[in-house]
Coordinates of C-alpha atoms in Angstrom, one line a residue:
X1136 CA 10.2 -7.1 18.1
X1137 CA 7.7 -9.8 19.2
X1138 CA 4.2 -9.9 19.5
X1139 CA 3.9 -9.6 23.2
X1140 CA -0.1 -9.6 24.3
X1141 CA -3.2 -11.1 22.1
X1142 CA -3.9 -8.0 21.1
X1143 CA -0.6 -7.3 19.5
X1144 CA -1.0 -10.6 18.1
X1145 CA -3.9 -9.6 16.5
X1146 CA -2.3 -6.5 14.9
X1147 CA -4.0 -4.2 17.3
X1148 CA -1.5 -2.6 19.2
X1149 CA 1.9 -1.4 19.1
X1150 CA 3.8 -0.4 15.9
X1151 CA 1.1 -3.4 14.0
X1152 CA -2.0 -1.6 14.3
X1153 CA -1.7 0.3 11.4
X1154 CA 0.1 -0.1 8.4
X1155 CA 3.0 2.5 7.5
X1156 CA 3.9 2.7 3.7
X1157 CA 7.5 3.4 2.2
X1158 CA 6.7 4.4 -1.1
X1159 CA 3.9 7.3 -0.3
X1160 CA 5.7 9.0 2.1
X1161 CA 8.7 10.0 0.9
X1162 CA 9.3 13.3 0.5
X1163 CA 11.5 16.0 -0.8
X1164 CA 14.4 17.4 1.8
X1165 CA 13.0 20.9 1.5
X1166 CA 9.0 19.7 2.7
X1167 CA 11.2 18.6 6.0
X1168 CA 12.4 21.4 6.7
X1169 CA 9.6 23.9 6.2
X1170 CA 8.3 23.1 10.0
X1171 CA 10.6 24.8 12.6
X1172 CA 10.9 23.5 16.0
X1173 CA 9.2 26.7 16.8
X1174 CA 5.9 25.3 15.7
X1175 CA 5.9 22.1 17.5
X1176 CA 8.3 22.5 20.6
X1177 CA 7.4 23.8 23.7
X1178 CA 9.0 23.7 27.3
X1179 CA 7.1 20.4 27.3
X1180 CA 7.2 17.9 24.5
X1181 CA 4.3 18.5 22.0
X1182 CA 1.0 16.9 22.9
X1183 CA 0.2 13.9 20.6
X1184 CA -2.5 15.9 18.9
X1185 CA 0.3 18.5 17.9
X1186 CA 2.8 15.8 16.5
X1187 CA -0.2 14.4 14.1
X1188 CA -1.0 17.8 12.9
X1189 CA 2.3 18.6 11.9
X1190 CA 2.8 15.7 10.0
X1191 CA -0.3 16.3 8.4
X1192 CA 1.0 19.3 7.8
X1193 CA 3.6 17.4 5.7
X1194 CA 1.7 15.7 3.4
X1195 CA 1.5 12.8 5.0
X1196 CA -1.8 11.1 5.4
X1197 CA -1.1 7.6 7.7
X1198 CA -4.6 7.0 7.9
X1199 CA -5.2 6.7 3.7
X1200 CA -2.4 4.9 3.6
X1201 CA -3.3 2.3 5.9
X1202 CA -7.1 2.5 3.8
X1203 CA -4.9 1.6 0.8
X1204 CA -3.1 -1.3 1.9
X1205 CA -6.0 -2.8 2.9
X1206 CA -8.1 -2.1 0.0
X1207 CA -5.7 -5.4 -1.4
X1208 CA -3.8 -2.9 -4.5
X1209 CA -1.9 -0.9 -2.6
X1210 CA 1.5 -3.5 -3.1
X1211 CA 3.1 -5.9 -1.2
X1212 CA 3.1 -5.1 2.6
X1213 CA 2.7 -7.0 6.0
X1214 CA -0.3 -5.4 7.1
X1215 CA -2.1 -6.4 3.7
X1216 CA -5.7 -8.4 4.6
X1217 CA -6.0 -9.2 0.9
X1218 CA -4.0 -8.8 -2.3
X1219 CA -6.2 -8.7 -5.4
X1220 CA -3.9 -7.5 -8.4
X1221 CA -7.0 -5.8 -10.0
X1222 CA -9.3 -9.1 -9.6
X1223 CA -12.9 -8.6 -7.6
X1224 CA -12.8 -9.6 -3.6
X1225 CA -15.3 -12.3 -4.7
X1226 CA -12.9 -13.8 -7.1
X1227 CA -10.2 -14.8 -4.3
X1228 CA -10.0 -18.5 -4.0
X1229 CA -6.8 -18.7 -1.8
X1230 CA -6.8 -17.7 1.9
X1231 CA -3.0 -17.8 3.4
X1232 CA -2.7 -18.4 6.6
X1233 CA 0.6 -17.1 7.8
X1234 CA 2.8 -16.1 11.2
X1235 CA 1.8 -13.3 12.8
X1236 CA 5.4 -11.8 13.2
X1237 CA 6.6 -12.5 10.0
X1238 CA 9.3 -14.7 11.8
X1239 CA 8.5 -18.3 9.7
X1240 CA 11.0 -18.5 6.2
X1241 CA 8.1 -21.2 5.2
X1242 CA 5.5 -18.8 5.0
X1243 CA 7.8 -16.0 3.3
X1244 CA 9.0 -18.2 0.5
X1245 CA 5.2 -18.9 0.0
X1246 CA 4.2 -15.7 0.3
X1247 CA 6.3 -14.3 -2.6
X1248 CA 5.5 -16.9 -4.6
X1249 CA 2.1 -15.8 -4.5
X1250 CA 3.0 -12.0 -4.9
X1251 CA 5.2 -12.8 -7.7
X1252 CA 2.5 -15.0 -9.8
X1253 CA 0.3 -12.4 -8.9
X1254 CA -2.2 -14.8 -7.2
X1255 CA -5.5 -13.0 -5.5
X1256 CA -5.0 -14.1 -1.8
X1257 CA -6.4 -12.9 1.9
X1258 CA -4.2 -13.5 4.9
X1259 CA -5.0 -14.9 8.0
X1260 CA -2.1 -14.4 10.6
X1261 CA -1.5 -16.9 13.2
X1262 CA 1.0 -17.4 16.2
X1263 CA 3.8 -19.5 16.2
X1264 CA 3.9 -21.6 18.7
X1265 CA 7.0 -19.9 20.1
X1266 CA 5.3 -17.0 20.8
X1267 CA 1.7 -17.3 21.5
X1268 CA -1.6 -19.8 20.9
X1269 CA -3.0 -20.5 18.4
X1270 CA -6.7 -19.8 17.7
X1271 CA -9.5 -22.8 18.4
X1272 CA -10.7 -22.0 14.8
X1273 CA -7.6 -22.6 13.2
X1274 CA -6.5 -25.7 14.9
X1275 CA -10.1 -27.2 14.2
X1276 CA -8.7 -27.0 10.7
X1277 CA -5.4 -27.6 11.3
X1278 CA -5.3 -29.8 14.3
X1279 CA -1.4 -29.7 13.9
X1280 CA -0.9 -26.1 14.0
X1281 CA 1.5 -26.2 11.1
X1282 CA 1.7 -22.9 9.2
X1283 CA 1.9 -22.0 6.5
X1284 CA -1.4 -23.2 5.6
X1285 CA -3.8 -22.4 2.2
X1286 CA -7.2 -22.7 1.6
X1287 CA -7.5 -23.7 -2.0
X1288 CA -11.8 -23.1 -3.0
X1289 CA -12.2 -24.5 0.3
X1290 CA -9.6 -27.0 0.1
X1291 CA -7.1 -26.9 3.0
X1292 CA -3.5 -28.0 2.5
X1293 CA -0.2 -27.6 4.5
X1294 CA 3.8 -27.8 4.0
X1295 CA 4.9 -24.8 2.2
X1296 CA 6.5 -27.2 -1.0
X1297 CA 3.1 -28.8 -1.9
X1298 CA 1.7 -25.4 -1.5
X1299 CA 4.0 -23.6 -3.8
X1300 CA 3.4 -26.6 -6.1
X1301 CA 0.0 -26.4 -6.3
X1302 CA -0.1 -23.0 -6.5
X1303 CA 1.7 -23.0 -10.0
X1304 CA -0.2 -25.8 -11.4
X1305 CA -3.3 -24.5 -10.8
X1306 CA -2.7 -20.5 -11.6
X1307 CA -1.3 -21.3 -14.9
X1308 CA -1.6 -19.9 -18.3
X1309 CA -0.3 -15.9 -19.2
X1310 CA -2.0 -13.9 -16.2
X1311 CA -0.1 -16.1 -13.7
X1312 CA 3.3 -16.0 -16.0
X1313 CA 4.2 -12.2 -15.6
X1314 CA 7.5 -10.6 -17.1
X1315 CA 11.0 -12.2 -15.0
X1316 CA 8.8 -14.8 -13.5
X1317 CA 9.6 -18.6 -15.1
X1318 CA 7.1 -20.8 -13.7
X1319 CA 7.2 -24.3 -12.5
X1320 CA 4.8 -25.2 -16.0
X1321 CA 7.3 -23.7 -18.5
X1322 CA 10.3 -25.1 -16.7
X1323 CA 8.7 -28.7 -16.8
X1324 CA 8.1 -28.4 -21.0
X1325 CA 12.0 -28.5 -20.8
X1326 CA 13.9 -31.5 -19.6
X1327 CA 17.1 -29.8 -18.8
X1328 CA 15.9 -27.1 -16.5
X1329 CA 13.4 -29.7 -15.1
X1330 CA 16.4 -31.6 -14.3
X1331 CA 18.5 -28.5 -13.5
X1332 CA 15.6 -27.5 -11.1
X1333 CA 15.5 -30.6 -9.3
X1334 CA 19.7 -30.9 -8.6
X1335 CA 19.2 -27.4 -7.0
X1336 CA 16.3 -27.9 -4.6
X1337 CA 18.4 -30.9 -3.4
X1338 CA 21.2 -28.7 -3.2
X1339 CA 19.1 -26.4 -1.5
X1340 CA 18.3 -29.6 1.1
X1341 CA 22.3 -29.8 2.1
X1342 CA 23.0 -26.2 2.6
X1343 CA 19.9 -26.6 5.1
X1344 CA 21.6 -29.4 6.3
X1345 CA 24.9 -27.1 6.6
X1346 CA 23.7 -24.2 8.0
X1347 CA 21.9 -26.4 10.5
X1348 CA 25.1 -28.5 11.8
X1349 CA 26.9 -25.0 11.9
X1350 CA 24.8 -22.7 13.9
X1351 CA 23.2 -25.3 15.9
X1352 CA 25.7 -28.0 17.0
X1353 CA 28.5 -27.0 19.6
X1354 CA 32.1 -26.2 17.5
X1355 CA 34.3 -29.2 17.1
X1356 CA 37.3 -28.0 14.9
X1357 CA 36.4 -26.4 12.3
X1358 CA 34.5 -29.6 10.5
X1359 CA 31.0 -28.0 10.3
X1360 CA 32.3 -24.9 8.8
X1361 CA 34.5 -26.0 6.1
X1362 CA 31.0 -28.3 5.4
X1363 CA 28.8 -25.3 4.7
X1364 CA 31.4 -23.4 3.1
X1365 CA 31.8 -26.4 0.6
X1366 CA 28.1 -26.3 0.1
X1367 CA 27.7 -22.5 -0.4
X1368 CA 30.1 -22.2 -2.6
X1369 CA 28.6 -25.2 -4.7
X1370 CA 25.6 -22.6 -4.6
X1371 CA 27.4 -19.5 -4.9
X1372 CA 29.2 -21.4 -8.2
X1373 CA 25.1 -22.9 -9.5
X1374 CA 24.4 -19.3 -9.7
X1375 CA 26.9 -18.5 -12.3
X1376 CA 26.1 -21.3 -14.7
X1377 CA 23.4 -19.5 -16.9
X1378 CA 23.0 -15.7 -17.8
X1379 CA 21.6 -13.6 -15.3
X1380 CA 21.5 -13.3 -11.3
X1381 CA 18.8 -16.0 -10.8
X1382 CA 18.9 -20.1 -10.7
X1383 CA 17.3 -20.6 -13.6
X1384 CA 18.8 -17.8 -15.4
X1385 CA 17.3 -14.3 -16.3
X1386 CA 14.1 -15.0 -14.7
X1387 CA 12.9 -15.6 -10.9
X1388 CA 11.7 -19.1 -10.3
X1389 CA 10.4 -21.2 -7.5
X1390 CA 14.0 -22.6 -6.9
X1391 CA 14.7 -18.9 -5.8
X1392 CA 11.8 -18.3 -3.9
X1393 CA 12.7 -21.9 -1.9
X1394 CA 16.4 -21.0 -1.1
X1395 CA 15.7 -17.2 -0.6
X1396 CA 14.2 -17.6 3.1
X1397 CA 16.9 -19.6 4.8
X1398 CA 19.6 -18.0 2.8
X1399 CA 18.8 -14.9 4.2
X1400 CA 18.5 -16.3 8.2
X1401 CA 22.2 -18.0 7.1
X1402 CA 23.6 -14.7 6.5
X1403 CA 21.9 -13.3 9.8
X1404 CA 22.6 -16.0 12.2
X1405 CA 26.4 -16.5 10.3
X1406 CA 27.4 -13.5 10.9
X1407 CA 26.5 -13.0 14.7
X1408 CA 27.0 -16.5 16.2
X1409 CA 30.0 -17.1 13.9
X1410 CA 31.2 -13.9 12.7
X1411 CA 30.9 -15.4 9.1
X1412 CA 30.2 -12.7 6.3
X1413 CA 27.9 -14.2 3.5
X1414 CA 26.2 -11.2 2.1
X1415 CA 28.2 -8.1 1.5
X1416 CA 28.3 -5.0 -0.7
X1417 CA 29.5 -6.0 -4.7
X1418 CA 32.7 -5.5 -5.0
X1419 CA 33.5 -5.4 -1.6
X1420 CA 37.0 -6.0 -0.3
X1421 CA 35.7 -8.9 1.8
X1422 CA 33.6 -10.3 -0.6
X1423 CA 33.2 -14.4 -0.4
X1424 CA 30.3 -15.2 -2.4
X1425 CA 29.5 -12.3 -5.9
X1426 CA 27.2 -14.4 -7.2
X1427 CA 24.8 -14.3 -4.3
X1428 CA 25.8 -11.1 -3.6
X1429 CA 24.4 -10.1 -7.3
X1430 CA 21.2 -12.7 -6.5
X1431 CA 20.6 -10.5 -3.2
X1432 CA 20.4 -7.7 -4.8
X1433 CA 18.1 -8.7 -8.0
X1434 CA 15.7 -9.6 -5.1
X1435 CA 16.5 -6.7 -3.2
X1436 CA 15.8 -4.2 -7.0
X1437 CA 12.9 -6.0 -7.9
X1438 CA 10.3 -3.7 -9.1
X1439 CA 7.1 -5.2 -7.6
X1440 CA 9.0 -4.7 -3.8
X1441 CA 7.9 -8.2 -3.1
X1442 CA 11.2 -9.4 -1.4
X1443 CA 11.6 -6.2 0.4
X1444 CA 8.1 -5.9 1.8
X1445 CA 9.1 -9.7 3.6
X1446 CA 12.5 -9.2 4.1
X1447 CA 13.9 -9.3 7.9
X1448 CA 17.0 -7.5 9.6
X1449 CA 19.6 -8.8 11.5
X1450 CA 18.6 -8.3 15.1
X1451 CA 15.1 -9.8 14.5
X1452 CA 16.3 -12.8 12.8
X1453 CA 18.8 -13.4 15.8
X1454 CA 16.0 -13.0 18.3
X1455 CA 13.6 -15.4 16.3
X1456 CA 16.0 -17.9 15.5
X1457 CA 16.4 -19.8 18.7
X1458 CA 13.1 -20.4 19.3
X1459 CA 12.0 -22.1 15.6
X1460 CA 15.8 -24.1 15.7
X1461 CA 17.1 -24.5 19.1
X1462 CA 19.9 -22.9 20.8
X1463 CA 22.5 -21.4 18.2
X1464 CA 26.0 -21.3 18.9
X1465 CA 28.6 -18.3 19.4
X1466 CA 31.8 -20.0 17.9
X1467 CA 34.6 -21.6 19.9
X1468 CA 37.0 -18.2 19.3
X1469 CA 34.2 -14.6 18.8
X1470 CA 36.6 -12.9 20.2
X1471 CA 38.3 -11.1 16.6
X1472 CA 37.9 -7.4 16.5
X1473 CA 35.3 -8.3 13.2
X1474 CA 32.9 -10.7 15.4
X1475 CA 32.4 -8.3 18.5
X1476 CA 31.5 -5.2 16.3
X1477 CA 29.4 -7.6 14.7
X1478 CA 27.5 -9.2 17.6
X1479 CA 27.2 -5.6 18.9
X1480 CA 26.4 -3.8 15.8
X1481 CA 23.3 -6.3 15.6
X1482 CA 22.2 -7.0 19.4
X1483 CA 23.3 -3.4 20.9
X1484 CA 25.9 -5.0 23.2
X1485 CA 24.8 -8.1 24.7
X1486 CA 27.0 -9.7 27.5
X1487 CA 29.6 -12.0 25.8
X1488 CA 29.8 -13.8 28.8
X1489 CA 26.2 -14.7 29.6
X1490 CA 25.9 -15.1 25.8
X1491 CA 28.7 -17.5 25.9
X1492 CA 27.8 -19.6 29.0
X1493 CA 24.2 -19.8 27.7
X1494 CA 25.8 -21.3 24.4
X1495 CA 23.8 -18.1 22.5
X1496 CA 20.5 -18.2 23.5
X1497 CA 19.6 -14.5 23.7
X1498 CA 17.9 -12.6 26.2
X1499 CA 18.0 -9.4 25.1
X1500 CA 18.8 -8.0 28.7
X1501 CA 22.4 -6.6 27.8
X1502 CA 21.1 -4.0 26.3
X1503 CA 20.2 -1.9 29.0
X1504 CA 22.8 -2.5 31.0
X1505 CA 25.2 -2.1 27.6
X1506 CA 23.8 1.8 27.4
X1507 CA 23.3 3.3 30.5
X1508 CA 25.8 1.8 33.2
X1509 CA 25.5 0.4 36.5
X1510 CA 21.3 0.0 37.0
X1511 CA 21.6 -2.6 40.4
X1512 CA 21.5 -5.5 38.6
X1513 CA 25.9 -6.3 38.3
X1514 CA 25.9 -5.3 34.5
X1515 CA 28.3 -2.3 34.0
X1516 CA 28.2 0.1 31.1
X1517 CA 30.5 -0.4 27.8
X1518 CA 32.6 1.8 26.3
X1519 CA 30.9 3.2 22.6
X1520 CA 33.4 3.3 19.8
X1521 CA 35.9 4.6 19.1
X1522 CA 37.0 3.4 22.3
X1523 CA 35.8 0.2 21.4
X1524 CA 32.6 -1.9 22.9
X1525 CA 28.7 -1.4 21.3
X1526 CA 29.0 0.4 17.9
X1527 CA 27.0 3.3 17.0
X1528 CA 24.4 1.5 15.0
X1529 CA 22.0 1.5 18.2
X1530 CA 23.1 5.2 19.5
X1531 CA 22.6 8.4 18.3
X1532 CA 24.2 10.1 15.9
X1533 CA 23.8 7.0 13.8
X1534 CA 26.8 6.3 11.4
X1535 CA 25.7 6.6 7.6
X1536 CA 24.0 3.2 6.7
X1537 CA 26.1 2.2 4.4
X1538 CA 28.5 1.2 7.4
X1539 CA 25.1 -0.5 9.3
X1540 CA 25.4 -4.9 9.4
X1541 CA 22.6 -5.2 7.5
X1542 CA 23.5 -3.9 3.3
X1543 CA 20.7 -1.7 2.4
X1544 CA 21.2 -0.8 -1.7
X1545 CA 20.7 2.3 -2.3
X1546 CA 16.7 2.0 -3.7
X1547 CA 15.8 1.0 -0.7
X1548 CA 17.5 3.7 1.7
X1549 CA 14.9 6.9 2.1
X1550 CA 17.4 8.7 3.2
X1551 CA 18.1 9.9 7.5
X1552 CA 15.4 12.0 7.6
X1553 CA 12.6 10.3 6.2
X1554 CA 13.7 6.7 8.0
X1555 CA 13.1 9.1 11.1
X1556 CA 9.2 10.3 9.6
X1557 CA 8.7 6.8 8.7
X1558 CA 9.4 5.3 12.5
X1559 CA 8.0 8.9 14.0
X1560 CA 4.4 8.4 12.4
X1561 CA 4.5 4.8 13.7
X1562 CA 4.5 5.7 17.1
X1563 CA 2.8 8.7 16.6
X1564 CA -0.5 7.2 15.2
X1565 CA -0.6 4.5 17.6
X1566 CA 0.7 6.3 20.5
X1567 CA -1.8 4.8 23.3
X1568 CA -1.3 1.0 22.6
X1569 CA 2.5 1.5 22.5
X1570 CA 2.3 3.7 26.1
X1571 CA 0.6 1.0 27.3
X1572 CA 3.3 -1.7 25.8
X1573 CA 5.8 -0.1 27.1
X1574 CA 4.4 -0.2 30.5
X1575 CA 5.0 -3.9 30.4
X1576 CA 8.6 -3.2 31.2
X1577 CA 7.9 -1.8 34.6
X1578 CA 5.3 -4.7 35.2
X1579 CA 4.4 -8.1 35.9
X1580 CA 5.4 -11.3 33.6
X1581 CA 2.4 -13.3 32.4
X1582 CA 1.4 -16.8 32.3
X1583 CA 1.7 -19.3 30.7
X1584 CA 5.1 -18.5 29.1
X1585 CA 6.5 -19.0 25.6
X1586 CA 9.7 -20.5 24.3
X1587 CA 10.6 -17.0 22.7
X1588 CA 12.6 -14.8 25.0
X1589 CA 10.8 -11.9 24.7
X1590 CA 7.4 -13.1 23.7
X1591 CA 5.2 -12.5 27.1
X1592 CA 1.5 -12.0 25.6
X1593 CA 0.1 -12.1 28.9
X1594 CA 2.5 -9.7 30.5
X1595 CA 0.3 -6.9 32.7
X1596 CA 1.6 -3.6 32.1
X1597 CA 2.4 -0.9 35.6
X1598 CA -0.4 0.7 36.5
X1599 CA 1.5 3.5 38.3
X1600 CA -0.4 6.5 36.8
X1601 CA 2.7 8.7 37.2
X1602 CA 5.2 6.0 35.1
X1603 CA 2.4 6.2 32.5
X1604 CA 3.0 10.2 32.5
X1605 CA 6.7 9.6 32.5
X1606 CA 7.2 6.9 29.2
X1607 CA 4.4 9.2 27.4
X1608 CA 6.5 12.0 27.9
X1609 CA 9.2 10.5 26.8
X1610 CA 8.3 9.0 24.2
X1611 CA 6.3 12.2 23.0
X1612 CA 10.2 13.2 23.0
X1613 CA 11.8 10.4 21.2
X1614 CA 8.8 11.2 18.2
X1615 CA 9.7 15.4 18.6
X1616 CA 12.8 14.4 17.9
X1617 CA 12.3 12.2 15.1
X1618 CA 10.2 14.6 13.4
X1619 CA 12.3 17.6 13.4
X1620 CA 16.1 16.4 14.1
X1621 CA 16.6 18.1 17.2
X1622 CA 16.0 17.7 20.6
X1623 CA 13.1 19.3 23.0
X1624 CA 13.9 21.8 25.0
X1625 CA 12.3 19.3 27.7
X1626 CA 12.4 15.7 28.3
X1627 CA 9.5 15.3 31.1
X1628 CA 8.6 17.6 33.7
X1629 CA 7.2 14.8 34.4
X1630 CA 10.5 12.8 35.6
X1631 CA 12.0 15.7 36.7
X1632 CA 9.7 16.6 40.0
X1633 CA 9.7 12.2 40.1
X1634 CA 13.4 11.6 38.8
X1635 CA 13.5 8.3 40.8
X1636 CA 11.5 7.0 37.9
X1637 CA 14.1 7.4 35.8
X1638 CA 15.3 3.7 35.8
X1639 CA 11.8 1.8 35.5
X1640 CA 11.1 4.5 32.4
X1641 CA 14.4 3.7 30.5
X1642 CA 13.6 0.1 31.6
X1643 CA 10.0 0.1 29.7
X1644 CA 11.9 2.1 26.3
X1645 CA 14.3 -0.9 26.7
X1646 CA 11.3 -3.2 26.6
X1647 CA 9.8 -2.0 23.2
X1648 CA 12.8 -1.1 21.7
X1649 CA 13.9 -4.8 21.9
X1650 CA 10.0 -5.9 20.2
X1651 CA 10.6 -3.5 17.2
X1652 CA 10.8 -6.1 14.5
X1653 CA 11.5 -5.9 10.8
X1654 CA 9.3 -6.1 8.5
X1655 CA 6.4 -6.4 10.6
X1656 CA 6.6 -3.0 12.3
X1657 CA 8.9 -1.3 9.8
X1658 CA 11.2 -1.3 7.2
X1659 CA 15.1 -1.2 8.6
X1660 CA 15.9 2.0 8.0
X1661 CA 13.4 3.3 10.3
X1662 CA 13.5 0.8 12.5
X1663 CA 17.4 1.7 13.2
X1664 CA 16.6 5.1 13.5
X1665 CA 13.9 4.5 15.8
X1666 CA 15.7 1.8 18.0
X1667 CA 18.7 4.5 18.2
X1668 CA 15.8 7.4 19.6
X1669 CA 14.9 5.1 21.8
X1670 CA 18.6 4.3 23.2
X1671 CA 18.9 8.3 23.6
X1672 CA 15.9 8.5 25.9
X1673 CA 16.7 5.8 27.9
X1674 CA 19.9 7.3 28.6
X1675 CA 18.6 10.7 29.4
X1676 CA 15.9 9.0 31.5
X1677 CA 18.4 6.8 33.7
X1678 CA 20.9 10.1 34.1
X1679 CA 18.1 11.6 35.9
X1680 CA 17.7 8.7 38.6
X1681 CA 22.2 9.2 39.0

């Protein structure tokens, strides 16, 4: 999930390098089925070469796609370079500089307001701090490092309130005010929503607040969250004042834009360090808050795709959490049958324990240890439901996702088999750079460090040629599989004439499974079938070393 090496920082490796579009490649059931394993499975898994053809052989052309998205019309996505909305390249006067991983909820909240006024911009992505340096160039201009950061006709300003500010003040007039966008201009011409406007961003100021004493400050009673559920439901109850699912009524405005980013890390972080459910289905049985349930999923429906294309799952916000904030906190009691299928359903079983002791900060190394049993290092393997333990949401067969954590509305579910296609061409089209990222699980940590857990852009990948066989194998099998349902007849000759490999191979799957983030490498639904793929080859792998 996290950018790991300076080139994956600079999108050129790993599930970055090129850019993967949900709309285009969504087929009908029957074009998946008319490829039988016959034609790509052999005793071996299918070459690389192979697995390309046949999904060329689908219809689906990666390599346009990723043409499109960076020809700036394509839509919103996070491997766009530019966005031009049918303006000239020479006619872009804003350059947005913006985290690489698509971890920081400043730059999101200023990058849709940007997609949503329609405002020609390029994108420069930059490390946070947490998980990489920053470039000489940009710290000569921003000696501070903050992001996000915008060039305005040369102009360079930071804090992601005067940018949003400035960006509706100065796109104004009626090809910045598109249809279900009020902007900051019209709402100032009227001096109750000006004033309704401002009561809500300072609303907006103590659920921060809230959220922040919660998740971040060791339990004490029950004081901090009887606090933030005071405050959210002072939101929950500003959303039903007008008509309509937004602030401000019918239309989006920048008071959704500044709430939407933490909101959606509150219902992340809530639900796994507190076992607090925010956002849930409409109509749901444990349903707290329907008015930010119905504000979700106006986002969620919009037509432009603007909050999906930023939008981040569970397990990545979890991950990148602690190292923007601080430490979070499991609560005093996370022990309810509702909290531990929620801290596994989103992590893949990490240790309670060491979670606990460590007050929450997340290492990600339960996971292994979670799916595949003893491996030598004391951690033991848990039970999978229904015997209770790590839920099916990170092992195959996957549970419909409609029962996953994260709610995914129907719109925005492809369906099994094309999630699958959609993670499958992923690895398929990049599948050198992610070999050799994988290999960083079976080699040596790099220096200096960074405050992320898993963030190691220096780490040096094994350079044991026959480990390199071994993971390319197996993940040649992990994208057979994704491709065509089944399994190869196969996993690695490879691994078995060299089964002792089994356990650094699953190790190195374990290591990229835990970097796939959302939305930088893929939308959710593929990025839970992929994660789940992985899990199976691990398994497979370490069963060979037993």
């Amino acid at each position: 999930m996290y950018k790991l090496s300076s080139e994956l920082l600079r999108g050129a490796v790993v599930l970055t390098a090129t850019a993967v579009s949900v709309l285009s490649f969504r087929l009908p059931a029957r074009s998946l089925m008319m490829s039988t394993a016959s034609e790509v499975s052999s005793a071996a898994p299918p070459s690389w070469a192979i697995l390309q053809q046949q999904l060329r052989s689908m219809g689906r052309d990666f390599e346009a796609q990723k043409e499109a998205i960076e020809s700036g019309d394509f839509g919103a996505h996070t491997d766009a370079k530019v966005r031009l909305f049918g303006h000239r390249p020479e006619d872009v006067r804003v350059t947005f500089y913006r985290d690489t991983a698509a971890w920081c909820p400043y730059c999101q909240k200023t990058w849709l307001l940007l997609e949503e006024k329609r405002i020609p911009f390029r994108v420069e992505k930059i490390n946070m701090r947490s998980y990489g340096a920053k470039p000489k160039e940009f710290l000569e201009k921003v000696p501070n490092g903050l992001l996000p950061a915008m060039e305005l006709d040369g102009k360079l300003m930071t804090d992601s309130q005067r940018i949003m500010v400035t960006l509706e003040n100065v796109f104004d007039g009626p090809e910045y005010d598109p249809e279900g966008y009020l902007t900051l201009p019209t709402i100032r011409k009227d001096a109750a929503l000006m004033s309704r406007a401002e009561e809500l961003l300072r609303l907006e100021r103590e659920l921060f607040s809230a959220w922040c004493q919660w998740c971040f400050r060791p339990d004490f009673g029950d004081m901090n969250k009887r606090n933030f559920e005071e405050v959210l439901g002072r939101v929950d109850a500003a959303l039903g004042d007008l008509p309509g699912p937004f602030f401000m009524g019918e239309e989006m405005s920048i008071v959704d834009l500044v709430y939407v980013s933490h909101v959606e890390r509150q219902v992340s972080s809530l639900l796994y360090w507190k076992g607090y459910q925010i956002r849930s289905h409409r109509g749901a049985e444990d349903e707290r808050y329907p008015n930010i349930n119905v504000w979700f999923d106006a986002f969620e429906t919009r037509e432009n795709g603007a909050y999906m294309a930023t939008k981040s799952d569970h397990f990545t916000h979890v991950k990148d959490i602690p190292p923007q904030y601080g430490p979070s906190f499991f609560t005093a009691d996370f022990s309810t049958e509702f909290g531990q299928r929620m801290i596994g359903a989103i992590d893949g079983g990490v240790d309670r324990d060491a979670a606990a002791a460590s007050k929450g900060a997340i290492d990600g190394k339960g996971i292994l240890g979670s799916l595949l049993g003893q491996l030598g290092d004391g951690r033991s393997a848990a039970p999978t439901e229904p015997e209770g333990g790590v839920p099916p949401d990170w092992r195959l067969p996957l549970p419909p996702i409609a029962e996953a954590p994260v709610v995914v509305l129907p719109p925005n579910d492809p369906g099994e088999a094309e999630s699958r296609m959609l993670g499958a061409e992923r690895l398929i089209f990049n599948h050198e750079a992610v070999v050799r990222f994988a290999l960083r699980g079976a080699g040596e940590p790099g220096r200096p460090s960074y405050s992320a857990p898993l963030a190691d852009p220096n780490a040096v990948p094994s350079d044991d040629p026959t480990l390199k066989q071994v993971v390319d194998e197996l993940l040649r099998s992990v994208a057979a599989k994704m491709v065509l349902g089944e399994n190869p007849e196969q996993l690695s000759p490879t691994l078995d004439t060299a089964p002792e490999l089994g356990i650094p191979a699953a190790q190195c799957l374990d290591y990229l499974r835990s970097r796939v983030g959302v939305p930088r490498d893929m939308i959710y639904p593929a990025a839970r079938q992929f994660r789940a793929h992985l899990a199976w080859a691990m398994e497979q792998a370490a069963h060979k070393a037993m």
